[in-house]
Amino acid sequence: MIKVKINKEITEIKSGLTMAALVKEMQGQSKMECITILNGSVVVFSKWSETIINDGDEIEIIVISSGG
Amino acid sequence: MWSQLYIDCNAGTVTKAPVPEALREFGGRSLIVNYIMGLVKAGKMDPKCDPFGPQNPLIFCTGVFAGTNFSTGHRLSVGCKSPLTGTIKESSSGGMVAKMMADQGIKMIVAAGVPADDKLKYLYIGKDGSAQLLDAEEYRGMGNYEFGDVMREKYGKDVAIASIGPAGENKYKAASIQISEFGEGYPSRAAARGGVGALMGTKGLKAIVVDKPDNKYKVEYANEELFKEAVKETNKLMMENGQKSHYHKVGTISIIDGTSRNGILPVRNFSGDMMFDAGEKLGSATFLANNAKRGGCNGKACQPGCVVQCSNVYNDENGNYLTSGFEYETVALLGPNCDITDLDKVAMMDRMCDDIGVDTIEMGDAIAVAMEEGKIAWGDADAAMALLEEVRRGTEFGKILGDGCEAVGLALNAKRIPVVKHQSLSGYDPRNTKGTGITYATSTQGADHTAACTVGYTTFGDYPRDTALYVSNKLQVAITFSDSMMCLFAFSQVSSRIDLLLKMYVGMYGGEMDISRVTAGLGVKILLTERAFNQMAGFTDADDDLPEFFRTERHQGTGEVFDIGKLEMETIFKF
Ligand code: SF4
């Protein structure tokens, strides 16, 4: 297990998780689309599967809705 | 007591009077429909009237909580019978004008009649509260950016400005009214939809310029303590949720990250194709990276006191200001819907639209139709900008484009024209967000996502058929009452606490602590009154539908069609 911050909360997750796997785990059954920010930089969707989460990382998973 | 300014455009006079008692508890969308229906009942306005004729008033008003410290309580609503749709119209905007009106103690400004001559004027409300109509002939043809600079030079940096560009002066039906935003005063906020700028041009009004008053108006409360207690809690909740949201963290541009992968993003005139890389080329990553390199910003407030702060400034590659208030709808429609994936080019088009004073949604849809019909090539951003310049110059095609998507489609004999009640669809393909499709079809305002975009409310994407109807119905009511109170994006942060909004309302206006005053009084009743106006104007259930191609052409990415039946949709307003 590794310790990371997800949306400002310190959380323990399995080591070796990718961003894609983390998002899936966080979302559960929800179909909500989101953006992900890793240590201050947006991780684009096409890189989710190859981005490995490391110990001490700060991650933001932000749900998106509609706009004007 | 709140005041109203009445501009008699025919006589060229301005008078100030207290707001009539019957309108006291209304603001924003609810005030507009009640004012207009008051004229109809008094026999002064026929709902079938020519929108460009003397019976149609142009109303600028503040919301029910204007003048208080309620975060986002200073939206400006602009209302009339729409020159574009022929329906009732409330087009709202952030920026500084509503705040400055409230500081002046002005709840509404009504421009009535049409001028006897074709002289252009502007309304100036001075520091002492005096209001004068002044000659604006020397500013004729001036873009909104230059006009703002000239006014700030003349009156100082504190003035708030609502102005029209060449499109409004020429009465084009897609003309917007641009509103100066908090801070630098860029004219990048807009009451964009429904051609309200065309009506302002018809009234011979180049602008309303509101100066900072020497004596700030003091709001009267029925129960100040109750209001303060509720507003403190509401602002806190809005801050907690808002600052965690995509609105604050990136801005509405982030929405393209999601819509590009689930088929909601319109691509090449709602062709139903997917554009998976649009999220990366035009979305959060590119936008934030460019801002970091070039010195732009996000997380900015368009009006003082907003704690959600979804606005932004976007600079060019040399670090010079290019545009601001750069939103998802603009990027989606002038971008992928026109097969354009260069964020800088889209930003340049946004700047041009704001300067000329035209709705970016209407332009994005209209240019895409022109591209589909071979007028210019798909993806040719420079050619698209040349077309926008034609609107500014008023060439033959520029006049057609200035009248919006339907006008372009009809002129080019297009088969696929994405409009409902003559207004073009915004950045959500209704085949993949059926709740939003129902809203487009049934809204009292024409195809309008702000009337109830169901994306993200329970799931991002599709709803089962019956749920889509339910969600659109509930949300159309909720948005209607929130349109009298606050910014839509702020409402989504506090929508679970309508009780707090009611407490504020009672604290402000007194009366019973009864939730139906908000949900029914400012929600259902307003929606039904707007619908009644539209029916008197000649609209029927037959007008509540999407263009046929959304029912017959399958979306390439998801295989979906819009399959909510007409009869099913007619149940939407059964409360
Ligand atoms: S949330 Fe955005 S649009 Fe709404 S008031 Fe704040 S900055 Fe303006």
XYZ file of C-alpha atoms and ligand atoms in Angstrom:
651
model
C 0.000 0.000 0.000
C 1.054 3.600 -0.596
C -0.113 6.890 0.923
C -1.431 9.566 -1.436
C -3.638 12.628 -1.172
C -6.880 12.384 -3.110
C -8.892 15.590 -3.194
C -6.862 16.809 -0.196
C -7.590 13.705 1.968
C -4.690 11.393 2.860
C -5.676 7.952 1.595
C -4.029 4.532 1.355
C -4.232 2.814 -2.012
C -2.699 -0.280 -3.581
C 0.737 0.350 -5.063
C 1.101 0.182 -8.821
C -2.383 1.535 -9.546
C -2.797 3.477 -12.759
C -4.832 6.671 -12.950
C -7.446 4.778 -14.983
C -7.766 2.124 -12.281
C -7.902 4.715 -9.522
C -10.659 6.669 -11.265
C -12.625 3.451 -11.790
C -12.225 2.532 -8.146
C -13.288 5.993 -6.975
C -16.283 6.170 -9.287
C -17.887 2.822 -8.486
C -21.077 2.528 -10.523
C -21.195 6.223 -11.357
C -21.005 7.219 -15.011
C -19.869 10.738 -14.121
C -17.050 11.998 -16.325
C -14.125 13.670 -14.589
C -10.795 15.352 -15.077
C -7.703 14.288 -13.169
C -4.887 16.455 -11.867
C -1.673 14.812 -10.654
C 0.743 16.936 -8.637
C -0.682 20.095 -10.196
C -0.790 18.984 -13.850
C -3.770 17.685 -15.779
C -3.388 14.067 -16.876
C -5.154 13.772 -20.224
C -7.512 10.844 -20.726
C -5.265 9.040 -23.220
C -2.505 8.861 -20.571
C -4.669 7.524 -17.732
C -3.785 3.887 -18.417
C -0.043 4.499 -18.464
C 0.165 6.906 -15.526
C 1.230 5.045 -12.389
C 0.341 6.595 -9.035
C 3.339 6.853 -6.690
C 3.700 7.216 -2.954
C 3.161 10.834 -1.836
C 1.339 11.889 -5.011
C -1.391 14.502 -4.784
C -4.339 13.712 -6.994
C -7.489 15.632 -7.736
C -10.415 13.875 -9.352
C -12.983 16.465 -10.336
C -16.405 15.603 -11.673
C -17.570 17.732 -14.599
C -21.101 18.811 -15.383
C -22.456 21.439 -17.750
C -21.443 24.966 -18.605
C -22.393 28.268 -20.184
C -36.965 51.947 -2.294
C -35.667 50.444 -5.547
C -36.020 52.617 -8.650
C -36.718 51.936 -12.268
C -35.474 54.030 -15.161
C -37.840 54.366 -18.084
C -36.332 55.370 -21.411
C -38.900 56.656 -23.861
C -36.927 56.050 -27.028
C -39.427 57.915 -29.155
C -39.348 61.090 -27.061
C -35.687 60.705 -26.146
C -36.391 61.106 -22.420
C -35.457 59.192 -19.270
C -37.583 59.211 -16.126
C -36.940 57.697 -12.737
C -39.712 56.233 -10.571
C -40.066 53.712 -7.762
C -40.437 50.093 -8.868
C -44.167 49.278 -8.882
C -45.318 47.400 -5.773
C -46.538 44.466 -7.914
C -42.966 43.825 -9.095
C -41.217 44.364 -5.757
C -40.593 40.698 -4.930
C -39.419 39.753 -8.399
C -36.046 39.988 -10.076
C -34.253 38.542 -13.091
C -36.338 36.103 -15.114
C -39.456 36.437 -12.938
C -39.427 40.217 -13.180
C -39.133 40.139 -16.954
C -42.120 37.907 -17.586
C -44.250 39.721 -15.028
C -43.412 43.107 -16.537
C -44.157 41.883 -20.054
C -47.396 40.158 -19.045
C -48.398 43.366 -17.256
C -48.113 45.170 -20.597
C -50.088 42.424 -22.334
C -52.878 42.586 -19.728
C -52.972 46.374 -19.980
C -53.406 46.095 -23.760
C -50.081 47.830 -24.389
C -48.379 44.851 -25.962
C -49.707 42.221 -28.312
C -47.653 39.002 -27.902
C -47.878 38.667 -31.693
C -46.254 42.091 -32.145
C -43.230 42.676 -34.339
C -40.228 42.246 -32.015
C -38.606 45.230 -33.735
C -41.715 47.370 -33.344
C -42.563 49.958 -30.683
C -44.577 47.618 -28.434
C -41.633 45.408 -27.518
C -39.783 46.658 -24.421
C -36.134 45.931 -23.705
C -35.695 45.301 -20.005
C -32.451 45.246 -18.029
C -32.887 44.100 -14.447
C -31.141 42.760 -11.401
C -32.006 39.646 -9.392
C -34.013 39.361 -6.182
C -30.909 39.485 -3.971
C -29.125 42.346 -5.726
C -27.555 44.882 -3.400
C -26.736 42.256 -0.762
C -23.561 40.294 -0.093
C -25.051 37.114 -1.560
C -22.366 35.578 -3.751
C -23.322 35.739 -7.463
C -26.452 37.759 -6.629
C -25.516 40.364 -9.239
C -26.426 38.732 -12.521
C -27.912 41.007 -15.145
C -31.056 39.776 -16.898
C -32.030 41.230 -20.252
C -35.543 40.501 -21.441
C -37.979 41.130 -24.283
C -39.871 39.310 -26.994
C -36.890 37.850 -28.814
C -36.097 39.170 -32.294
C -34.564 35.776 -33.082
C -37.102 33.329 -31.670
C -40.308 35.353 -31.357
C -40.703 33.822 -27.883
C -40.270 35.489 -24.549
C -36.580 35.890 -23.788
C -34.449 36.221 -20.714
C -30.761 36.362 -21.519
C -28.531 36.689 -18.515
C -24.965 37.754 -17.968
C -22.340 38.154 -15.301
C -20.091 41.191 -15.193
C -20.358 44.542 -13.490
C -23.547 46.187 -14.733
C -26.032 44.589 -12.311
C -23.766 45.334 -9.352
C -23.430 48.972 -10.368
C -27.179 49.259 -10.987
C -27.807 47.885 -7.483
C -25.299 50.315 -5.973
C -27.254 53.073 -7.722
C -30.529 51.729 -6.262
C -31.810 50.803 -9.722
C -33.645 47.517 -10.064
C -34.673 47.843 -13.685
C -34.131 49.905 -16.806
C -36.813 49.718 -19.480
C -36.225 50.985 -23.015
C -39.641 51.474 -24.616
C -40.802 52.524 -28.058
C -38.540 53.195 -31.026
C -36.762 56.449 -31.832
C -38.241 58.909 -34.287
C -34.839 59.397 -35.930
C -31.935 57.027 -36.497
C -29.530 58.807 -34.159
C -27.486 56.555 -31.890
C -27.446 57.427 -28.178
C -26.173 56.009 -24.915
C -27.564 56.178 -21.420
C -25.160 57.520 -18.830
C -26.006 57.133 -15.153
C -23.747 59.483 -13.229
C -22.122 59.356 -9.829
C -24.935 61.557 -8.501
C -27.589 59.163 -9.796
C -28.676 61.408 -12.657
C -29.519 59.672 -15.927
C -29.058 61.235 -19.349
C -29.336 60.113 -22.934
C -26.239 61.319 -24.757
C -25.213 61.383 -28.379
C -23.353 58.246 -29.497
C -23.110 58.970 -33.220
C -19.325 59.299 -33.010
C -19.155 55.704 -31.710
C -21.223 54.187 -34.521
C -19.572 51.071 -35.921
C -17.158 50.858 -33.006
C -16.395 47.409 -31.597
C -17.165 46.693 -27.955
C -13.509 46.596 -26.897
C -12.677 50.035 -28.262
C -15.955 51.461 -27.001
C -15.172 50.245 -23.470
C -11.729 51.866 -23.616
C -13.232 55.169 -24.780
C -15.845 55.173 -21.990
C -13.255 54.386 -19.306
C -11.078 57.152 -20.685
C -14.018 59.534 -20.490
C -15.586 58.560 -17.148
C -12.893 56.641 -15.281
C -12.184 52.980 -14.704
C -15.136 52.326 -12.391
C -17.886 52.535 -15.009
C -19.847 49.392 -15.829
C -20.894 49.078 -19.458
C -23.530 47.180 -21.427
C -22.935 47.857 -25.118
C -23.623 46.651 -28.610
C -21.185 46.342 -31.457
C -21.786 46.679 -35.200
C -24.047 43.590 -35.206
C -26.492 45.142 -32.763
C -26.413 48.508 -34.505
C -27.329 46.694 -37.733
C -30.114 44.803 -35.927
C -28.796 41.341 -36.751
C -30.836 38.686 -35.015
C -27.816 36.972 -33.441
C -26.550 40.229 -31.922
C -25.503 40.178 -28.289
C -25.213 42.803 -25.592
C -21.695 42.702 -24.176
C -21.162 43.403 -20.493
C -17.952 44.665 -18.922
C -16.480 42.277 -16.427
C -15.097 42.760 -12.951
C -11.505 44.009 -12.849
C -10.198 45.138 -16.210
C -13.653 45.793 -17.635
C -13.222 43.695 -20.789
C -16.539 43.411 -22.677
C -16.340 39.638 -22.538
C -19.491 38.754 -20.623
C -22.615 38.630 -22.741
C -26.365 38.574 -22.744
C -25.817 36.682 -25.921
C -28.849 34.706 -26.864
C -32.014 35.553 -28.714
C -30.862 38.716 -30.461
C -31.286 41.069 -27.506
C -28.514 43.197 -29.053
C -30.606 43.639 -32.199
C -33.429 45.068 -30.101
C -31.011 47.422 -28.343
C -29.941 48.616 -31.796
C -33.581 49.116 -32.751
C -33.985 51.294 -29.675
C -31.074 53.397 -30.933
C -29.078 52.572 -27.811
C -25.369 51.975 -28.256
C -24.816 51.449 -24.546
C -25.808 51.826 -20.948
C -22.921 53.207 -18.922
C -23.343 53.102 -15.159
C -20.949 55.051 -12.961
C -20.064 54.230 -9.378
C -22.423 56.276 -7.183
C -21.143 58.717 -4.599
C -23.732 57.317 -2.196
C -24.270 53.597 -2.356
C -27.897 52.470 -2.132
C -28.770 50.734 1.131
C -30.976 47.686 0.743
C -34.095 47.404 2.917
C -34.723 44.041 4.553
C -37.926 42.685 6.046
C -35.778 40.768 8.543
C -32.107 41.588 8.206
C -31.000 39.146 10.880
C -32.711 36.214 9.180
C -31.230 37.200 5.827
C -27.723 37.554 7.226
C -27.856 34.220 8.988
C -29.038 32.422 5.821
C -26.702 34.214 3.425
C -23.694 33.395 5.610
C -24.496 29.702 5.466
C -25.302 29.770 1.733
C -22.113 31.617 0.809
C -20.077 29.207 2.936
C -21.602 26.175 1.246
C -21.146 27.725 -2.187
C -17.522 28.450 -1.393
C -16.826 24.918 -0.094
C -18.425 23.190 -3.064
C -17.630 25.797 -5.696
C -13.913 25.941 -5.076
C -13.673 22.168 -5.453
C -15.600 22.188 -8.709
C -14.378 22.077 -12.299
C -15.780 25.585 -12.680
C -13.169 26.941 -10.299
C -10.317 24.496 -10.885
C -10.294 24.969 -14.655
C -13.414 26.729 -15.935
C -16.227 25.445 -18.133
C -13.695 24.615 -20.860
C -12.996 21.443 -18.826
C -16.354 20.069 -19.966
C -14.879 19.252 -23.352
C -12.619 16.676 -21.662
C -15.758 14.649 -20.933
C -18.021 15.437 -23.871
C -15.302 14.525 -26.385
C -15.286 10.958 -25.109
C -18.968 10.232 -24.609
C -20.467 11.624 -27.805
C -22.080 14.702 -26.305
C -19.672 17.099 -28.043
C -21.090 18.358 -31.362
C -18.691 17.591 -34.204
C -18.996 18.946 -37.776
C -22.517 20.347 -37.538
C -23.841 17.682 -35.164
C -22.804 14.997 -37.658
C -22.716 12.366 -34.936
C -18.999 11.730 -35.439
C -16.642 11.421 -32.496
C -13.593 13.623 -31.980
C -11.739 11.889 -29.170
C -8.690 14.149 -29.268
C -10.718 17.371 -28.910
C -10.525 17.065 -25.126
C -6.748 17.090 -25.238
C -6.346 19.735 -27.925
C -8.965 22.169 -26.642
C -9.644 21.149 -23.047
C -8.194 21.466 -19.554
C -4.633 20.364 -20.275
C -3.998 22.732 -23.203
C -5.876 25.604 -21.610
C -4.043 25.395 -18.267
C -0.648 24.757 -19.864
C -1.035 27.767 -22.181
C -2.130 29.909 -19.257
C 0.882 28.841 -17.215
C 3.255 29.677 -20.098
C 1.584 32.859 -21.266
C 0.399 34.489 -18.073
C -3.346 34.024 -18.494
C -5.417 32.898 -15.568
C -8.435 30.906 -14.476
C -10.326 30.899 -11.142
C -11.404 34.497 -11.759
C -14.635 36.206 -10.668
C -16.683 37.975 -13.347
C -18.577 39.916 -10.687
C -17.426 41.059 -7.243
C -18.108 38.577 -4.472
C -18.395 35.447 -6.612
C -16.807 32.569 -4.712
C -17.116 30.000 -7.517
C -14.917 32.068 -9.857
C -15.197 30.178 -13.130
C -13.915 32.964 -15.362
C -10.532 33.377 -16.995
C -8.173 35.418 -19.129
C -6.548 33.738 -22.126
C -3.449 35.260 -23.687
C -1.848 34.750 -27.097
C 1.509 33.066 -27.542
C 3.303 36.363 -26.953
C 1.597 36.792 -23.615
C -0.759 39.520 -24.802
C -4.417 39.540 -23.810
C -6.552 37.707 -26.355
C -9.895 37.018 -24.713
C -11.624 36.334 -21.419
C -14.788 34.678 -20.214
C -13.735 31.911 -22.604
C -16.387 29.208 -22.182
C -17.170 25.633 -23.139
C -20.032 26.553 -25.485
C -17.783 28.852 -27.501
C -15.010 26.285 -27.720
C -17.346 23.413 -28.595
C -19.267 25.228 -31.316
C -16.560 27.359 -32.925
C -14.147 24.438 -32.416
C -15.091 20.795 -33.126
C -18.508 21.708 -34.506
C -16.578 23.549 -37.241
C -13.823 20.872 -37.271
C -11.367 23.354 -35.737
C -9.020 22.099 -33.024
C -6.656 25.019 -32.535
C -7.482 26.661 -29.198
C -5.756 29.922 -30.130
C -7.842 30.255 -33.298
C -11.026 29.594 -31.330
C -9.953 32.214 -28.790
C -9.413 34.694 -31.634
C -12.926 33.992 -32.898
C -14.315 34.437 -29.380
C -12.622 37.830 -29.192
C -14.025 38.805 -32.594
C -17.562 37.770 -31.629
C -17.364 39.769 -28.383
C -16.069 42.790 -30.252
C -18.610 42.644 -33.092
C -21.295 41.752 -30.551
C -22.630 38.406 -31.750
C -23.566 35.195 -29.961
C -20.703 32.682 -30.185
C -23.134 29.740 -30.064
C -25.200 31.048 -32.956
C -22.003 31.837 -34.931
C -20.469 28.400 -34.287
C -23.611 26.654 -35.493
C -24.092 28.985 -38.463
C -20.488 28.662 -39.658
C -20.698 24.869 -39.351
C -23.808 24.880 -41.561
C -21.960 27.113 -44.034
C -19.043 24.661 -44.008
C -21.330 21.683 -44.566
C -22.872 23.465 -47.535
C -19.439 24.129 -49.043
C -19.320 27.888 -48.464
C -15.904 27.399 -46.820
C -13.909 24.246 -46.032
C -14.297 22.245 -42.847
C -11.684 23.217 -40.285
C -10.602 26.407 -42.051
C -10.346 28.769 -39.081
C -9.000 31.655 -41.156
C -11.945 31.425 -43.536
C -14.309 31.291 -40.542
C -12.718 34.467 -39.181
C -13.093 36.092 -42.588
C -16.827 35.306 -42.417
C -17.020 36.938 -38.980
C -15.331 40.000 -40.464
C -18.098 40.033 -43.060
C -20.601 40.374 -40.198
C -18.660 43.374 -38.940
C -18.547 44.939 -42.406
C -22.156 44.086 -43.226
C -21.523 42.373 -46.566
C -24.374 40.475 -48.186
C -23.381 37.175 -46.559
C -22.319 38.956 -43.374
C -25.892 40.173 -42.910
C -27.202 36.614 -43.291
C -24.613 35.207 -40.892
C -25.430 37.983 -38.424
C -29.006 36.728 -38.406
C -27.809 33.354 -37.126
C -27.811 29.673 -37.937
C -31.305 29.307 -39.359
C -30.848 32.279 -41.696
C -27.616 30.763 -43.045
C -29.235 27.347 -43.430
C -32.196 28.744 -45.338
C -29.989 30.925 -47.548
C -27.805 27.939 -48.478
C -30.683 25.454 -48.816
C -29.252 23.319 -46.036
C -31.085 20.186 -44.928
C -29.517 19.960 -41.488
C -30.196 23.139 -39.503
C -29.757 22.611 -35.741
C -32.321 25.039 -34.321
C -35.421 24.929 -32.141
C -37.800 27.873 -32.337
C -35.240 29.565 -34.621
C -32.442 29.467 -31.995
C -29.446 27.215 -32.484
C -28.479 24.316 -30.247
C -25.591 24.687 -27.832
C -22.711 22.338 -27.113
C -24.556 19.131 -26.253
C -25.667 16.583 -28.842
C -29.226 15.689 -27.788
C -28.888 12.077 -28.975
C -26.489 11.433 -26.110
C -28.026 13.665 -23.468
C -31.719 13.160 -23.953
C -32.719 15.222 -20.957
C -30.959 18.200 -22.532
C -32.656 17.341 -25.830
C -36.040 17.554 -24.120
C -35.016 20.918 -22.683
C -33.963 22.204 -26.115
C -37.290 21.123 -27.558
C -39.600 22.373 -24.825
C -37.844 25.382 -23.298
C -39.790 28.611 -23.422
C -36.593 30.273 -24.705
C -35.804 28.239 -27.842
C -32.915 25.732 -27.852
C -31.244 26.807 -24.665
C -28.967 24.614 -22.560
C -29.095 27.093 -19.670
C -32.812 26.345 -19.302
C -31.854 22.880 -17.977
C -28.770 21.095 -19.190
C -29.211 17.717 -17.557
C -25.590 16.676 -18.134
C -23.945 15.855 -14.846
C -26.999 16.083 -12.640
C -27.235 12.362 -11.991
C -25.129 10.811 -14.691
C -22.950 12.327 -17.343
C -24.570 11.210 -20.506
C -27.769 9.456 -21.290
C -30.802 8.870 -19.120
C -33.418 6.185 -19.477
C -36.339 7.752 -21.376
C -38.656 8.350 -18.427
C -35.833 9.647 -16.240
C -34.821 12.133 -18.920
C -38.295 13.658 -18.918
C -38.352 13.744 -15.135
C -34.924 15.367 -14.839
C -35.592 17.990 -17.520
C -38.923 18.871 -15.912
C -37.493 19.222 -12.391
C -34.431 21.070 -13.581
C -36.346 23.498 -15.802
C -38.329 24.524 -12.712
C -35.227 24.797 -10.512
C -33.317 26.795 -13.102
C -36.285 29.103 -13.565
C -36.309 30.132 -9.913
C -32.537 30.275 -9.705
C -32.564 32.596 -12.756
C -34.305 35.142 -10.553
C -31.661 34.822 -7.873
C -28.161 33.921 -8.897
C -25.643 32.468 -11.318
C -26.446 29.025 -12.681
C -23.028 27.645 -11.780
C -23.392 28.845 -8.230
C -26.867 27.346 -7.987
C -25.491 23.901 -8.767
C -23.302 24.221 -5.650
C -26.224 24.903 -3.297
C -29.156 23.249 -5.086
C -29.636 20.779 -2.213
C -30.393 23.678 0.167
C -33.392 25.487 -1.282
C -34.455 26.058 2.324
C -31.558 28.510 2.666
C -32.622 30.392 -0.461
C -36.148 30.604 0.955
C -34.821 31.972 4.259
C -32.936 34.655 2.355
C -36.057 35.459 0.349
C -38.172 35.806 3.482
C -35.428 37.822 5.176
C -35.463 40.176 2.220
C -39.152 40.449 1.415
C -41.007 39.118 4.490
C -44.035 36.818 4.364
C -44.488 33.130 5.030
C -41.650 30.631 5.354
C -43.229 28.473 2.661
C -40.963 26.672 0.184
C -43.619 26.854 -2.535
C -42.975 30.607 -2.756
C -39.688 29.653 -4.385
C -40.456 26.400 -6.195
C -43.965 27.258 -7.363
C -44.001 31.065 -7.182
C -40.664 31.781 -8.824
C -40.428 28.416 -10.585
C -43.498 26.665 -11.984
C -45.657 29.787 -12.204
C -43.010 31.756 -14.083
C -42.389 28.895 -16.492
C -46.101 28.535 -17.205
C -46.526 32.291 -17.628
C -43.676 32.334 -20.156
C -45.327 29.436 -21.950
C -48.648 31.274 -21.952
C -46.952 34.298 -23.560
C -45.464 32.058 -26.248
C -48.844 30.489 -26.938
C -50.413 33.926 -27.284
C -47.553 34.775 -29.661
C -48.636 31.855 -31.827
C -46.434 28.962 -30.671
C -48.024 25.523 -30.264
C -46.936 22.066 -29.067
C -45.817 21.407 -32.638
C -42.969 23.873 -32.084
C -41.657 21.831 -29.159
C -39.466 19.473 -31.117
C -35.928 18.918 -32.327
C -34.903 19.003 -35.979
C -35.844 15.719 -37.633
C -32.258 14.636 -38.358
C -31.604 13.966 -34.662
C -34.354 11.320 -34.845
C -33.242 9.728 -38.118
C -29.426 9.917 -38.163
C -27.693 7.618 -35.697
C -24.791 9.001 -33.689
C -21.661 7.272 -35.039
C -20.048 6.888 -31.643
C -22.978 5.614 -29.610
C -25.552 4.464 -32.146
C -28.167 6.634 -30.443
C -30.951 8.680 -31.992
C -33.156 11.144 -30.165
C -36.128 8.920 -29.503
C -38.313 10.761 -27.015
C -41.754 10.894 -28.590
C -43.564 14.151 -29.218
C -46.509 13.067 -27.122
C -44.185 12.090 -24.288
C -42.547 15.517 -24.417
C -45.882 17.252 -24.253
C -46.189 15.947 -20.688
C -43.211 18.044 -19.633
C -45.251 20.988 -18.401
C -47.874 18.974 -16.524
C -47.150 19.830 -12.912
S -19.609 31.330 -11.323
Fe -18.597 32.177 -13.123
S -20.214 33.056 -14.415
Fe -21.058 32.700 -12.356
S -20.813 34.680 -11.333
Fe -19.025 33.448 -10.827
S -17.443 33.938 -12.343
Fe -19.425 34.705 -13.098
